[in-house]
Structure formats: structure tokens, C-alpha cells
Amino acid sequence: MRIESLDAMYASSSPMIQIEEGYADWLDYKGMGELKARAEELDGRTYPHREALASILRTQQAEYGPLSEAMERKLEAFANGDAYTMVTGQQVGVFGGPLFAVYKLLTVLKRAKQAEAVLNKPVLPIFWMATEDHDYAEINHVFVPQPMSRQFRKETLSVVPLAGKASVGELEFDRLKIELVQMLQRMLLAETETVHTPSLYRELVDVLQQSHSFAQFFGKMMRRFVGQEFLLFDPHQKEVRTLGQTAFGRLIKGHDEVKQAFLQAYEPGMPEVELNREAAHVFYHDGTRELLTKEGDVFTTKRGHRFTEVELLAEIEAHPERFSNNVVSRPLMQDYLFPTLAYVAGPGEIAYWLQLRPLFHVFGWKMPILLPRLGAVLLSSNDEKKLRQEGVDLAEYLATPLPDHAFDDAAFDEQLYSYRTLAAAVGKEAGRHGHRFESSAKQLLERLADEMRAEAKREQYRLNDRRIHLSTRLVPMNAPQERIWSMVPMLNRHGLDLFKRLFRAYETSEIERCLVKL
């Protein structure tokens, strides 16, 4: 495995590039160079719930698989107030979700190690699993390539009760296991069988059978195929909500100030993102999940729940499990729970985090360092060979993917003109010996012409097969590889230790937009 720089992955206007060059005015800290300043700020804050949070983390890790001894020691240091954290997160997509989810995890692992070297203190890499999210459609599918086609089929799980209404952490999982095994089989049937296929299938079925929630399935996959040097965090638990009571209360009591700051957060030049600036940024759970909105002096939901501020604060105190964060307040809750040096983000997250800075200031905090995740293209030797045969390099191909060769009937007929002239002469000469000879000669020559056309089309197919291969592997569905492909096909092609090997190569590299040659 070899890693090379691939700046062509993203356009210059992408938040993945601009976070390093163009967004400085909207950040409190500019990258890893300001780790010490961020650490000093965190040292001035108090985290009285550290020990309780460490206990929750220990209990949760038992659901996903054992930690390394080094990670256990870091968790103990965290409980004793002598460690920082770095955080990333993503929805808990089936079979690990898109590749960029595992790239986020690899990035937070690398950055945490770098921070430890600078600060001489333990730094815990944490993957925040978005189990509070209610968008079932974000996690219930994979994409499978179709034979001899650039098209992919979206393999989707059945709808389960409350899907789209309740948080994914509350949805039934066990009833989907047979469907998930069938989905796995279809994913592997679309792949060329390798020496890794049988063991991969067995391990994934085993992981699936041991899982009883989307979070467990996701977490067990990451633990098995990435390693033991990170923590997986599931916020959708009563114990976590109890620790977050104070933060929920501050969001409610400070609603008007938060709203005013958020309404003024957008500045010209920022990426445009659609965010609800009117809401209280807290969900209320009563069978389904409902966003709270303040109307006058009353907090309401669409289904008719109504609370005064005093009543709502009392409800938070009595039933913290009935409350959760939305996309705006989740980063604030993260910073309240964890002494967060930095957050590792993808392009969409970077775009909306820029507008959250004033909200951190309302709470009396600064926004954590915002770091772009690893971007990568995995390139096999076969992919590389086909690019050479097409006479393009990867950067050129990503900029302008090659279309299919079209079969030009008119051009082929023109090529056959001299042949048909000869065929007519042969037919005429054969006719001098009888009509049946002329007819036989014409049939024979037409059949030969048809065979020539068929061979030309077969050659066209061979050329297109190469281009279809490159399209599906490198720009599937005209999208980045990391957004469509999942972990499973890559593990099948390159081995069950692929992402562990990738991390070993990546952690010693200064490259963040990577061409990974396999």
C-alpha cells in the first residue's frame, strides 16, 4: 500500500479545502497549530461529570468489543480529569455506511495521537454515533453495482415501526437480520470472489447475529475492522441525557439569546446551508420525536404539547430521557460533555459548523478546532492498469470521466463499402453459373458482413467494459467513491485488515487528500 497526494479530489471551493485557506475569520482556532491555546481554554473549564461519563463509556464499549490496554488507561485518566478528547461522528449506516464514515474515524485517531505528542497528555478519540437522529432513510441502504452497467441498485431495508418518527436508537433491529444477511449476500454476489470472501461473510454474519441495534451493528463493525484504540459513544441513553440536563436547561433558559445570535450568524462568503433558526434546538420525545419551538412565552410542538419555561425545566429535571439535541445543539452538548480539543468534519458539517460559533460564545465557550476528515480514493493495480490503457491519469479521469464508446453504424457501413462492392461483383459472377449460386453467394457474404459487425460490437463492448469498470470503481453514480461504496466490497477485494493497514500508512503521512494505491 502506498499513499500519494491527490488534491484533485475536491474543487478549490469545497469546504474541505477552504477550511484550511479561506474560513479563518469564522473560526476561533485555526487548525492543529493552536492545540495548546485550545487546551488552555479547556483547562479553565470544569467537567464535574467526567467520572460518570467514563463509567458510561466503559459500559458502552462492552457492547462493541474490547479496548486495548492503552485505551483503558486513557479512559481512566479521563475519569481523573487528566485527559482531553477529539471527536467525530456520523449516522450509524448499515454495514458501516459510506466509506467516508471510516475515514472520519481514521482521521480522529491520527489527530488524537498528534495532539498527545504536542500536549504530553492522553487524548481520547471518540466516534459519536448519531443514534438520536430520526432519518431512517440515511442508514437503511447500500448501493450495489449492476452487471455490465454504470448503474447501481439501491438495496433498502423494509420500513420498521416508527421509522422516520422516532430516533434510530429506538428502532427495532432484530426483525431486520434476515434482510441484512440477504443484503450482504447480494453485495458479495456483485463482487468477484476472492480468498477473503468466505471469512468476510462469516465474520459479518457473526457480527450481525450478535447485534441488537443499529448502533451495535455499526460499532461492532468499526471495532472489528478498524481497531481497539478509540471509543464509540451512543448518546441515546437515559444516563447520558441525565448528564446533559444542565445543557438542555441552558438552551431553554437562553433561548432568546441563542436565537438572536443564530439569526445573525450567517455572513457573506460563508457556505449556504439550510438551518432552522427559529427552533429551540431541542427535541421532545413522547412516542415520537418533536422539535420544540417558542411562541411568545410558551414552548410548543406540532402535536400540541405546551410548556412554560418553568414547566419545561421541571420536565427536563424529572425526565431527561425525553429530550435530545438537533443538528445545531448537538455540537454544544458535545462540548459540554467532553473536553473537546477538535471536531473532525466532512464538507457539509464544516459548512454549518461555521455558523455555530456565535452559539458557543453565548455559552461562554470558544468553538473547538475544526478539522477536515481524510479524503481518499482507493485505487487497485487493476484500476491503475485500465487508466493507463485509456491514456489518462487519475486526476484527469476524476475531472472528466470517460463516456461509453458509441457504436457508429454509419461509419461501420462506410468501412464495409469496399467489401460490399466486392460482394456485389462476386454475386454477379456467381450468377453467371445459375441463380442459386448467386443467391448462395449473397447469403454467405451477408452472413460474413453480419459477423464482422458483431465482432466490431464485441470490441466496442470490451472497450466499454473497461470504461464501465473505471466509472463504477472511481466515480460511482457520478459521485465521489467515498460517498457511494461501503466498507464491505473493499474488505472483500483487499483483505479484512485493509483499514488497519490504511491507518498505519496514513498516520505517518502529512497527506490528508489521499490516493491509496493497493
Short mmCIF file of C-alpha atoms in Angstrom, two decimals:
data_model
loop_
_atom_site.label_atom_id
_atom_site.label_comp_id
_atom_site.label_asym_id
_atom_site.label_seq_id
_atom_site.Cartn_x
_atom_site.Cartn_y
_atom_site.Cartn_z
CA MET A 1 0.00 0.00 0.00
CA ARG A 2 1.27 3.46 -0.90
CA ILE A 3 -0.27 6.87 -0.20
CA GLU A 4 0.16 9.81 -2.57
CA SER A 5 -1.28 13.31 -2.57
CA LEU A 6 -4.47 13.81 -4.59
CA ASP A 7 -5.57 17.44 -4.46
CA ALA A 8 -7.90 16.79 -7.41
CA MET A 9 -10.33 15.07 -5.02
CA TYR A 10 -12.16 18.30 -4.21
CA ALA A 11 -12.85 21.54 -6.02
CA SER A 12 -10.99 24.57 -4.68
CA SER A 13 -14.32 25.96 -3.44
CA SER A 14 -15.06 22.87 -1.32
CA PRO A 15 -15.23 23.39 2.46
CA MET A 16 -12.64 20.59 2.67
CA ILE A 17 -10.16 22.99 1.03
CA GLN A 18 -11.47 26.32 2.31
CA ILE A 19 -11.31 25.23 5.97
CA GLU A 20 -7.53 25.34 5.53
CA GLU A 21 -7.39 28.54 3.49
CA GLY A 22 -10.50 30.69 3.39
CA TYR A 23 -12.57 30.39 6.57
CA ALA A 24 -10.17 31.84 9.16
CA ASP A 25 -12.44 34.79 10.05
CA TRP A 26 -15.18 32.42 11.22
CA LEU A 27 -13.06 30.15 13.41
CA ASP A 28 -11.86 30.59 16.98
CA TYR A 29 -8.85 28.34 16.38
CA LYS A 30 -7.00 27.84 13.10
CA GLY A 31 -6.02 24.20 12.93
CA MET A 32 -3.66 21.93 14.85
CA GLY A 33 -1.19 24.75 15.37
CA GLU A 34 -3.47 26.16 18.09
CA LEU A 35 -3.81 22.97 20.14
CA LYS A 36 -2.11 24.48 23.18
CA ALA A 37 -4.38 27.52 23.16
CA ARG A 38 -7.46 25.30 22.97
CA ALA A 39 -6.12 23.06 25.75
CA GLU A 40 -5.61 26.12 27.97
CA GLU A 41 -9.22 27.15 27.43
CA LEU A 42 -10.44 23.65 28.34
CA ASP A 43 -8.23 23.64 31.45
CA GLY A 44 -10.13 26.71 32.62
CA ARG A 45 -13.48 24.94 32.40
CA THR A 46 -14.98 22.37 34.77
CA TYR A 47 -16.34 18.95 33.83
CA PRO A 48 -17.84 17.60 37.07
CA HIS A 49 -19.44 14.65 35.29
CA ARG A 50 -16.17 13.15 33.97
CA GLU A 51 -16.23 10.12 36.27
CA ALA A 52 -19.87 9.32 35.49
CA LEU A 53 -19.25 9.78 31.77
CA ALA A 54 -16.20 7.50 31.92
CA SER A 55 -18.36 4.83 33.58
CA ILE A 56 -20.96 5.16 30.80
CA LEU A 57 -18.23 4.89 28.17
CA ARG A 58 -16.82 1.72 29.78
CA THR A 59 -20.25 0.12 29.84
CA GLN A 60 -20.93 1.07 26.23
CA GLN A 61 -17.60 -0.29 24.94
CA ALA A 62 -18.53 -3.74 26.21
CA GLU A 63 -21.25 -3.80 23.53
CA TYR A 64 -18.77 -3.33 20.68
CA GLY A 65 -15.70 -5.32 21.66
CA PRO A 66 -12.66 -4.97 23.92
CA LEU A 67 -10.46 -1.90 24.09
CA SER A 68 -6.68 -2.01 24.06
CA GLU A 69 -4.92 -1.75 27.42
CA ALA A 70 -3.57 1.64 26.39
CA MET A 71 -7.08 2.88 25.69
CA GLU A 72 -8.28 1.58 29.06
CA ARG A 73 -5.55 3.62 30.75
CA LYS A 74 -6.53 6.73 28.81
CA LEU A 75 -10.14 6.28 29.87
CA GLU A 76 -9.01 6.10 33.50
CA ALA A 77 -7.03 9.30 33.01
CA PHE A 78 -10.15 10.92 31.53
CA ALA A 79 -12.16 9.92 34.61
CA ASN A 80 -9.49 11.53 36.81
CA GLY A 81 -9.58 14.80 34.87
CA ASP A 82 -6.23 14.30 33.17
CA ALA A 83 -7.14 13.80 29.50
CA TYR A 84 -8.70 15.60 26.56
CA THR A 85 -10.83 14.29 23.71
CA MET A 86 -11.11 14.63 19.96
CA VAL A 87 -14.47 13.86 18.43
CA THR A 88 -16.02 12.92 15.13
CA GLY A 89 -19.35 11.32 14.31
CA GLN A 90 -21.77 10.01 11.75
CA GLN A 91 -25.10 8.23 11.31
CA VAL A 92 -24.97 4.50 12.03
CA GLY A 93 -25.39 3.27 8.45
CA VAL A 94 -25.79 -0.46 7.84
CA PHE A 95 -22.51 -2.23 7.08
CA GLY A 96 -20.62 0.85 8.27
CA GLY A 97 -22.28 3.35 5.94
CA PRO A 98 -20.31 5.09 3.17
CA LEU A 99 -16.52 4.90 3.20
CA PHE A 100 -16.19 8.45 4.47
CA ALA A 101 -17.51 7.29 7.87
CA VAL A 102 -14.46 5.09 8.41
CA TYR A 103 -12.24 7.88 7.03
CA LYS A 104 -13.58 10.16 9.77
CA LEU A 105 -12.60 7.56 12.35
CA LEU A 106 -9.10 7.16 10.91
CA THR A 107 -8.67 10.95 10.97
CA VAL A 108 -9.68 11.37 14.60
CA LEU A 109 -7.33 8.51 15.54
CA LYS A 110 -4.41 10.20 13.78
CA ARG A 111 -5.14 13.69 15.09
CA ALA A 112 -5.55 12.43 18.67
CA LYS A 113 -2.10 10.82 18.52
CA GLN A 114 -0.60 14.02 17.14
CA ALA A 115 -2.26 16.05 19.91
CA GLU A 116 -0.86 13.72 22.58
CA ALA A 117 2.64 14.35 21.26
CA VAL A 118 2.13 18.13 21.44
CA LEU A 119 0.34 18.32 24.80
CA ASN A 120 2.03 15.39 26.57
CA LYS A 121 -1.37 14.29 27.85
CA PRO A 122 -3.76 11.49 26.85
CA VAL A 123 -6.24 12.42 24.11
CA LEU A 124 -9.20 10.08 23.61
CA PRO A 125 -10.50 9.69 20.04
CA ILE A 126 -14.30 9.47 20.21
CA PHE A 127 -16.76 8.49 17.49
CA TRP A 128 -20.18 9.99 18.33
CA MET A 129 -22.77 7.66 16.79
CA ALA A 130 -25.80 9.70 15.71
CA THR A 131 -28.37 7.43 17.35
CA GLU A 132 -30.55 10.44 18.21
CA ASP A 133 -31.07 11.10 14.50
CA HIS A 134 -34.52 10.13 13.20
CA ASP A 135 -33.72 9.86 9.48
CA TYR A 136 -34.07 6.12 8.86
CA ALA A 137 -33.55 6.67 5.13
CA GLU A 138 -29.97 7.79 5.85
CA ILE A 139 -28.93 4.45 7.37
CA ASN A 140 -31.11 1.73 5.80
CA HIS A 141 -29.38 1.09 2.48
CA VAL A 142 -26.29 0.24 0.48
CA PHE A 143 -25.56 0.65 -3.23
CA VAL A 144 -24.79 -2.43 -5.35
CA PRO A 145 -23.35 -2.19 -8.90
CA GLN A 146 -25.30 -3.77 -11.76
CA PRO A 147 -23.70 -6.18 -14.26
CA MET A 148 -22.23 -4.61 -17.42
CA SER A 149 -23.63 -1.21 -16.44
CA ARG A 150 -22.68 2.07 -14.83
CA GLN A 151 -25.87 1.85 -12.80
CA PHE A 152 -26.12 0.93 -9.11
CA ARG A 153 -29.14 -0.57 -7.39
CA LYS A 154 -30.14 0.89 -4.03
CA GLU A 155 -30.66 -2.05 -1.67
CA THR A 156 -33.03 -0.81 1.02
CA LEU A 157 -34.32 -2.39 4.23
CA SER A 158 -38.02 -2.66 4.98
CA VAL A 159 -39.70 0.10 6.92
CA VAL A 160 -39.90 -0.67 10.64
CA PRO A 161 -42.46 0.77 13.10
CA LEU A 162 -41.84 4.45 13.93
CA ALA A 163 -39.16 4.77 11.23
CA GLY A 164 -38.73 8.47 10.45
CA LYS A 165 -40.57 9.47 13.62
CA ALA A 166 -38.51 8.02 16.46
CA SER A 167 -34.74 8.19 16.87
CA VAL A 168 -32.85 5.37 15.16
CA GLY A 169 -31.66 4.30 18.61
CA GLU A 170 -35.26 3.32 19.39
CA LEU A 171 -35.99 1.34 16.22
CA GLU A 172 -36.36 -2.43 16.12
CA PHE A 173 -33.31 -4.18 14.70
CA ASP A 174 -33.66 -7.92 15.27
CA ARG A 175 -36.59 -8.20 12.85
CA LEU A 176 -34.28 -6.99 10.05
CA LYS A 177 -31.49 -9.56 10.48
CA ILE A 178 -32.66 -11.92 7.72
CA GLU A 179 -32.95 -8.96 5.34
CA LEU A 180 -29.47 -7.80 6.30
CA VAL A 181 -27.97 -11.23 5.61
CA GLN A 182 -29.68 -11.21 2.20
CA MET A 183 -28.37 -7.69 1.56
CA LEU A 184 -24.87 -8.88 2.41
CA GLN A 185 -25.22 -11.83 0.04
CA ARG A 186 -26.27 -9.53 -2.81
CA MET A 187 -23.35 -7.20 -2.08
CA LEU A 188 -20.87 -10.07 -2.28
CA LEU A 189 -22.52 -11.67 -5.32
CA ALA A 190 -21.91 -8.39 -7.17
CA GLU A 191 -18.20 -8.75 -6.37
CA THR A 192 -15.57 -11.09 -7.78
CA GLU A 193 -14.99 -13.83 -5.23
CA THR A 194 -11.57 -13.57 -3.58
CA VAL A 195 -9.66 -15.51 -0.94
CA HIS A 196 -11.18 -13.08 1.58
CA THR A 197 -14.84 -13.65 0.67
CA PRO A 198 -15.65 -16.73 2.83
CA SER A 199 -14.09 -15.36 6.02
CA LEU A 200 -15.57 -11.88 5.44
CA TYR A 201 -19.04 -13.36 5.02
CA ARG A 202 -18.71 -15.47 8.17
CA GLU A 203 -17.43 -12.58 10.26
CA LEU A 204 -20.12 -10.17 9.11
CA VAL A 205 -22.90 -12.67 9.76
CA ASP A 206 -21.40 -13.28 13.21
CA VAL A 207 -21.26 -9.54 13.94
CA LEU A 208 -24.82 -9.18 12.71
CA GLN A 209 -26.14 -12.02 14.86
CA GLN A 210 -24.50 -10.54 17.97
CA SER A 211 -26.03 -7.10 17.34
CA HIS A 212 -29.39 -5.94 18.63
CA SER A 213 -29.43 -2.32 17.45
CA PHE A 214 -28.16 -0.26 14.55
CA ALA A 215 -25.57 1.26 16.89
CA GLN A 216 -24.29 -2.15 17.98
CA PHE A 217 -24.00 -3.37 14.39
CA PHE A 218 -22.14 -0.22 13.34
CA GLY A 219 -19.93 -0.18 16.43
CA LYS A 220 -19.00 -3.86 16.24
CA MET A 221 -18.00 -3.44 12.59
CA MET A 222 -15.77 -0.49 13.39
CA ARG A 223 -14.19 -2.28 16.34
CA ARG A 224 -13.57 -5.44 14.28
CA PHE A 225 -12.21 -3.84 11.11
CA VAL A 226 -10.56 -0.65 12.40
CA GLY A 227 -9.21 -1.46 15.86
CA GLN A 228 -9.32 -1.02 19.64
CA GLU A 229 -7.76 2.43 20.01
CA PHE A 230 -10.92 4.56 20.02
CA LEU A 231 -14.19 4.99 21.91
CA LEU A 232 -17.66 4.64 20.42
CA PHE A 233 -20.27 6.85 22.06
CA ASP A 234 -24.03 6.31 21.97
CA PRO A 235 -25.84 9.43 23.23
CA HIS A 236 -29.27 7.79 23.09
CA GLN A 237 -29.28 6.57 26.69
CA LYS A 238 -31.05 7.86 29.77
CA GLU A 239 -27.78 8.07 31.71
CA VAL A 240 -26.29 10.35 29.03
CA ARG A 241 -29.41 12.52 28.94
CA THR A 242 -29.22 12.85 32.72
CA LEU A 243 -25.66 14.15 32.45
CA GLY A 244 -26.89 16.63 29.83
CA GLN A 245 -29.70 18.12 31.94
CA THR A 246 -27.77 21.31 32.65
CA ALA A 247 -27.01 21.86 28.95
CA PHE A 248 -30.65 21.26 27.99
CA GLY A 249 -31.67 23.75 30.67
CA ARG A 250 -29.25 26.38 29.41
CA LEU A 251 -30.63 26.02 25.88
CA ILE A 252 -34.16 26.61 27.16
CA LYS A 253 -33.33 29.46 29.56
CA GLY A 254 -31.06 31.11 27.00
CA HIS A 255 -33.41 30.52 24.05
CA ASP A 256 -33.90 34.18 23.12
CA GLU A 257 -30.17 34.95 23.23
CA VAL A 258 -29.31 31.78 21.28
CA LYS A 259 -31.95 32.59 18.67
CA GLN A 260 -30.72 36.15 18.22
CA ALA A 261 -27.11 35.01 17.88
CA PHE A 262 -28.08 32.34 15.37
CA LEU A 263 -30.17 34.74 13.27
CA GLN A 264 -27.08 36.93 12.90
CA ALA A 265 -24.59 34.07 12.42
CA TYR A 266 -24.54 33.95 8.64
CA GLU A 267 -22.00 36.24 6.97
CA PRO A 268 -21.42 36.83 3.24
CA GLY A 269 -18.95 34.31 1.89
CA MET A 270 -19.98 31.50 4.19
CA PRO A 271 -21.25 28.31 2.53
CA GLU A 272 -25.02 28.47 2.31
CA VAL A 273 -26.77 25.80 4.37
CA GLU A 274 -30.38 25.39 5.37
CA LEU A 275 -30.75 25.52 9.16
CA ASN A 276 -33.82 26.11 11.31
CA ARG A 277 -33.04 29.38 13.08
CA GLU A 278 -36.40 29.69 14.86
CA ALA A 279 -36.48 26.44 16.86
CA ALA A 280 -35.38 25.80 20.44
CA HIS A 281 -32.95 23.18 19.05
CA VAL A 282 -34.21 20.55 21.49
CA PHE A 283 -36.46 17.60 20.67
CA TYR A 284 -39.18 16.35 23.00
CA HIS A 285 -39.94 12.63 22.91
CA ASP A 286 -43.43 11.35 23.65
CA GLY A 287 -43.87 8.30 21.44
CA THR A 288 -42.41 10.26 18.53
CA ARG A 289 -39.71 12.92 18.34
CA GLU A 290 -40.92 16.55 18.09
CA LEU A 291 -38.94 19.76 17.79
CA LEU A 292 -39.69 22.40 20.41
CA THR A 293 -40.44 25.94 19.22
CA LYS A 294 -41.04 29.01 21.34
CA GLU A 295 -44.17 31.06 20.65
CA GLY A 296 -44.38 34.07 22.93
CA ASP A 297 -43.61 32.73 26.40
CA VAL A 298 -44.66 29.15 25.62
CA PHE A 299 -42.67 26.25 24.14
CA THR A 300 -44.79 24.13 21.81
CA THR A 301 -44.61 21.12 19.50
CA LYS A 302 -46.59 20.37 16.34
CA ARG A 303 -48.62 17.71 18.17
CA GLY A 304 -49.84 20.21 20.71
CA HIS A 305 -47.54 19.90 23.70
CA ARG A 306 -47.26 23.23 25.51
CA PHE A 307 -44.84 24.21 28.28
CA THR A 308 -43.96 27.40 30.05
CA GLU A 309 -40.24 27.79 30.65
CA VAL A 310 -40.68 26.74 34.28
CA GLU A 311 -42.71 23.67 33.27
CA LEU A 312 -40.20 22.67 30.62
CA LEU A 313 -37.26 22.98 33.01
CA ALA A 314 -39.15 20.84 35.51
CA GLU A 315 -39.80 18.23 32.80
CA ILE A 316 -36.08 18.19 31.93
CA GLU A 317 -35.27 17.65 35.59
CA ALA A 318 -37.83 14.86 36.03
CA HIS A 319 -37.49 13.12 32.65
CA PRO A 320 -34.21 13.95 30.89
CA GLU A 321 -34.65 10.86 28.70
CA ARG A 322 -37.50 12.68 26.93
CA PHE A 323 -35.12 15.25 25.44
CA SER A 324 -32.47 15.15 22.72
CA ASN A 325 -30.44 17.53 20.57
CA ASN A 326 -30.90 18.63 16.98
CA VAL A 327 -28.12 19.29 14.48
CA VAL A 328 -27.50 22.77 15.94
CA SER A 329 -27.37 21.90 19.64
CA ARG A 330 -25.53 18.57 19.32
CA PRO A 331 -22.10 20.27 18.99
CA LEU A 332 -22.89 22.31 22.11
CA MET A 333 -23.83 19.17 24.05
CA GLN A 334 -20.64 17.53 22.82
CA ASP A 335 -18.57 20.44 24.16
CA TYR A 336 -20.48 20.35 27.45
CA LEU A 337 -19.89 16.62 27.98
CA PHE A 338 -16.35 16.27 26.61
CA PRO A 339 -13.26 18.49 26.88
CA THR A 340 -13.10 18.62 23.08
CA LEU A 341 -9.88 19.81 21.50
CA ALA A 342 -11.18 19.41 17.95
CA TYR A 343 -14.00 18.08 15.85
CA VAL A 344 -13.25 16.17 12.63
CA ALA A 345 -15.83 17.09 10.00
CA GLY A 346 -16.86 16.41 6.44
CA PRO A 347 -17.72 19.18 3.94
CA GLY A 348 -21.38 19.51 4.92
CA GLU A 349 -20.56 19.67 8.62
CA ILE A 350 -17.85 22.27 8.09
CA ALA A 351 -20.40 24.42 6.26
CA TYR A 352 -22.89 24.54 9.13
CA TRP A 353 -20.36 24.50 12.00
CA LEU A 354 -19.08 27.87 10.79
CA GLN A 355 -22.45 29.35 11.74
CA LEU A 356 -22.43 27.78 15.22
CA ARG A 357 -19.54 29.86 16.53
CA PRO A 358 -21.77 32.62 17.99
CA LEU A 359 -23.76 29.96 19.87
CA PHE A 360 -20.63 28.69 21.60
CA HIS A 361 -19.94 32.29 22.60
CA VAL A 362 -23.43 32.59 24.15
CA PHE A 363 -22.46 29.67 26.40
CA GLY A 364 -19.21 31.43 27.30
CA TRP A 365 -17.07 28.99 25.31
CA LYS A 366 -14.99 29.07 22.17
CA MET A 367 -15.67 26.71 19.27
CA PRO A 368 -13.34 23.68 19.10
CA ILE A 369 -10.71 23.39 16.41
CA LEU A 370 -12.47 22.32 13.22
CA LEU A 371 -10.51 19.78 11.15
CA PRO A 372 -11.36 18.27 7.76
CA ARG A 373 -11.58 14.49 7.61
CA LEU A 374 -9.38 12.33 5.43
CA GLY A 375 -10.44 12.25 1.80
CA ALA A 376 -9.33 9.19 -0.14
CA VAL A 377 -9.61 7.29 -3.39
CA LEU A 378 -8.72 3.59 -3.20
CA LEU A 379 -7.02 2.52 -6.43
CA SER A 380 -6.25 -1.13 -7.18
CA SER A 381 -3.47 -2.22 -9.54
CA ASN A 382 -6.18 -3.32 -11.97
CA ASP A 383 -7.79 0.14 -11.85
CA GLU A 384 -4.38 1.70 -12.46
CA LYS A 385 -3.76 -0.60 -15.44
CA LYS A 386 -7.08 0.36 -17.03
CA LEU A 387 -6.31 4.06 -16.60
CA ARG A 388 -3.01 3.53 -18.43
CA GLN A 389 -4.82 1.67 -21.22
CA GLU A 390 -7.14 4.65 -21.59
CA GLY A 391 -4.18 7.03 -21.62
CA VAL A 392 -5.29 9.17 -18.65
CA ASP A 393 -4.10 9.65 -15.09
CA LEU A 394 -6.43 9.59 -12.09
CA ALA A 395 -6.65 13.37 -11.68
CA GLU A 396 -7.66 13.76 -15.33
CA TYR A 397 -10.20 10.97 -15.02
CA LEU A 398 -11.80 12.41 -11.88
CA ALA A 399 -12.11 15.78 -13.62
CA THR A 400 -13.57 14.30 -16.82
CA PRO A 401 -14.73 10.67 -16.61
CA LEU A 402 -14.67 8.86 -19.95
CA PRO A 403 -18.08 8.17 -21.57
CA ASP A 404 -19.02 4.89 -23.23
CA HIS A 405 -17.86 4.28 -26.79
CA ALA A 406 -20.93 4.61 -29.04
CA PHE A 407 -21.24 2.18 -31.96
CA ASP A 408 -21.43 4.19 -35.18
CA ASP A 409 -23.47 2.15 -37.69
CA ALA A 410 -22.99 4.71 -40.47
CA ALA A 411 -19.21 4.74 -40.05
CA PHE A 412 -19.12 0.94 -39.99
CA ASP A 413 -21.24 0.77 -43.15
CA GLU A 414 -18.80 3.15 -44.79
CA GLN A 415 -15.95 0.85 -43.82
CA LEU A 416 -17.88 -2.02 -45.43
CA TYR A 417 -18.37 -0.15 -48.73
CA SER A 418 -15.40 -1.74 -50.50
CA TYR A 419 -16.39 -5.12 -49.09
CA ARG A 420 -19.94 -4.73 -50.39
CA THR A 421 -18.61 -3.66 -53.82
CA LEU A 422 -16.57 -6.84 -53.92
CA ALA A 423 -19.54 -8.87 -52.67
CA ALA A 424 -21.74 -7.50 -55.46
CA ALA A 425 -19.12 -8.44 -58.05
CA VAL A 426 -18.79 -11.95 -56.60
CA GLY A 427 -22.57 -12.35 -56.59
CA LYS A 428 -22.82 -11.21 -60.19
CA GLU A 429 -20.07 -13.61 -61.28
CA ALA A 430 -21.71 -16.48 -59.37
CA GLY A 431 -25.00 -15.67 -61.11
CA ARG A 432 -23.45 -16.49 -64.48
CA HIS A 433 -23.43 -20.11 -63.33
CA GLY A 434 -27.02 -20.11 -62.16
CA HIS A 435 -29.41 -18.13 -59.96
CA ARG A 436 -28.97 -20.44 -56.99
CA PHE A 437 -25.22 -19.75 -56.93
CA GLU A 438 -25.88 -16.01 -56.91
CA SER A 439 -28.34 -16.41 -54.02
CA SER A 440 -25.95 -18.61 -52.03
CA ALA A 441 -23.06 -16.21 -52.59
CA LYS A 442 -25.14 -13.25 -51.41
CA GLN A 443 -26.28 -15.11 -48.28
CA LEU A 444 -22.73 -16.18 -47.46
CA LEU A 445 -21.33 -12.70 -47.93
CA GLU A 446 -24.14 -11.06 -45.92
CA ARG A 447 -23.57 -13.54 -43.09
CA LEU A 448 -19.88 -12.66 -43.17
CA ALA A 449 -20.75 -8.95 -43.02
CA ASP A 450 -23.01 -9.63 -40.02
CA GLU A 451 -20.19 -11.48 -38.29
CA MET A 452 -17.85 -8.57 -38.97
CA ARG A 453 -20.40 -6.18 -37.45
CA ALA A 454 -20.86 -8.46 -34.42
CA GLU A 455 -17.09 -8.63 -33.88
CA ALA A 456 -16.86 -4.84 -34.09
CA LYS A 457 -19.60 -4.56 -31.45
CA ARG A 458 -17.81 -7.10 -29.25
CA GLU A 459 -14.68 -4.98 -29.47
CA GLN A 460 -16.77 -1.94 -28.58
CA TYR A 461 -18.12 -3.85 -25.56
CA ARG A 462 -14.58 -4.76 -24.47
CA LEU A 463 -13.61 -1.09 -24.62
CA ASN A 464 -16.76 -0.06 -22.76
CA ASP A 465 -16.26 -2.78 -20.17
CA ARG A 466 -13.01 -1.06 -19.21
CA ARG A 467 -14.69 2.32 -19.02
CA ILE A 468 -17.64 0.92 -17.05
CA HIS A 469 -15.17 -0.64 -14.61
CA LEU A 470 -13.41 2.70 -14.09
CA SER A 471 -16.69 4.55 -13.71
CA THR A 472 -18.17 2.21 -11.10
CA ARG A 473 -14.93 1.93 -9.13
CA LEU A 474 -13.80 5.57 -9.14
CA VAL A 475 -16.83 7.81 -9.78
CA PRO A 476 -19.82 5.59 -8.94
CA MET A 477 -23.12 7.22 -9.90
CA ASN A 478 -21.02 10.28 -10.91
CA ALA A 479 -20.20 10.82 -7.24
CA PRO A 480 -17.01 10.51 -5.17
CA GLN A 481 -16.03 6.92 -4.41
CA GLU A 482 -16.12 7.63 -0.66
CA ARG A 483 -19.81 8.61 -0.76
CA ILE A 484 -21.23 5.53 -2.54
CA TRP A 485 -19.08 2.48 -1.80
CA SER A 486 -19.18 0.88 1.65
CA MET A 487 -16.53 -0.99 3.61
CA VAL A 488 -17.71 -4.46 2.57
CA PRO A 489 -16.63 -4.53 -1.11
CA MET A 490 -13.27 -3.01 -0.18
CA LEU A 491 -12.67 -5.61 2.53
CA ASN A 492 -13.58 -8.32 0.03
CA ARG A 493 -11.14 -7.02 -2.59
CA HIS A 494 -8.21 -6.02 -0.41
CA GLY A 495 -8.39 -8.03 2.82
CA LEU A 496 -10.02 -7.87 6.23
CA ASP A 497 -7.12 -5.81 7.60
CA LEU A 498 -7.44 -3.15 4.87
CA PHE A 499 -8.40 -0.24 7.13
CA LYS A 500 -5.82 -1.15 9.77
CA ARG A 501 -3.14 -1.12 7.05
CA LEU A 502 -4.53 2.14 5.71
CA PHE A 503 -4.27 3.73 9.14
CA ARG A 504 -0.66 2.63 9.57
CA ALA A 505 0.21 4.28 6.25
CA TYR A 506 -1.91 7.38 6.89
CA GLU A 507 -0.80 8.14 10.46
CA THR A 508 2.82 8.69 9.38
CA SER A 509 1.83 10.81 6.37
CA GLU A 510 1.21 14.54 6.14
CA ILE A 511 -1.27 13.96 3.32
CA GLU A 512 -4.99 14.50 4.02
CA ARG A 513 -6.34 14.08 0.47
CA CYS A 514 -5.02 10.70 -0.48
CA LEU A 515 -4.63 8.44 -3.44
CA VAL A 516 -4.28 5.00 -1.85
CA LYS A 517 -2.54 2.56 -4.21
CA LEU A 518 -3.32 -1.04 -3.32
#
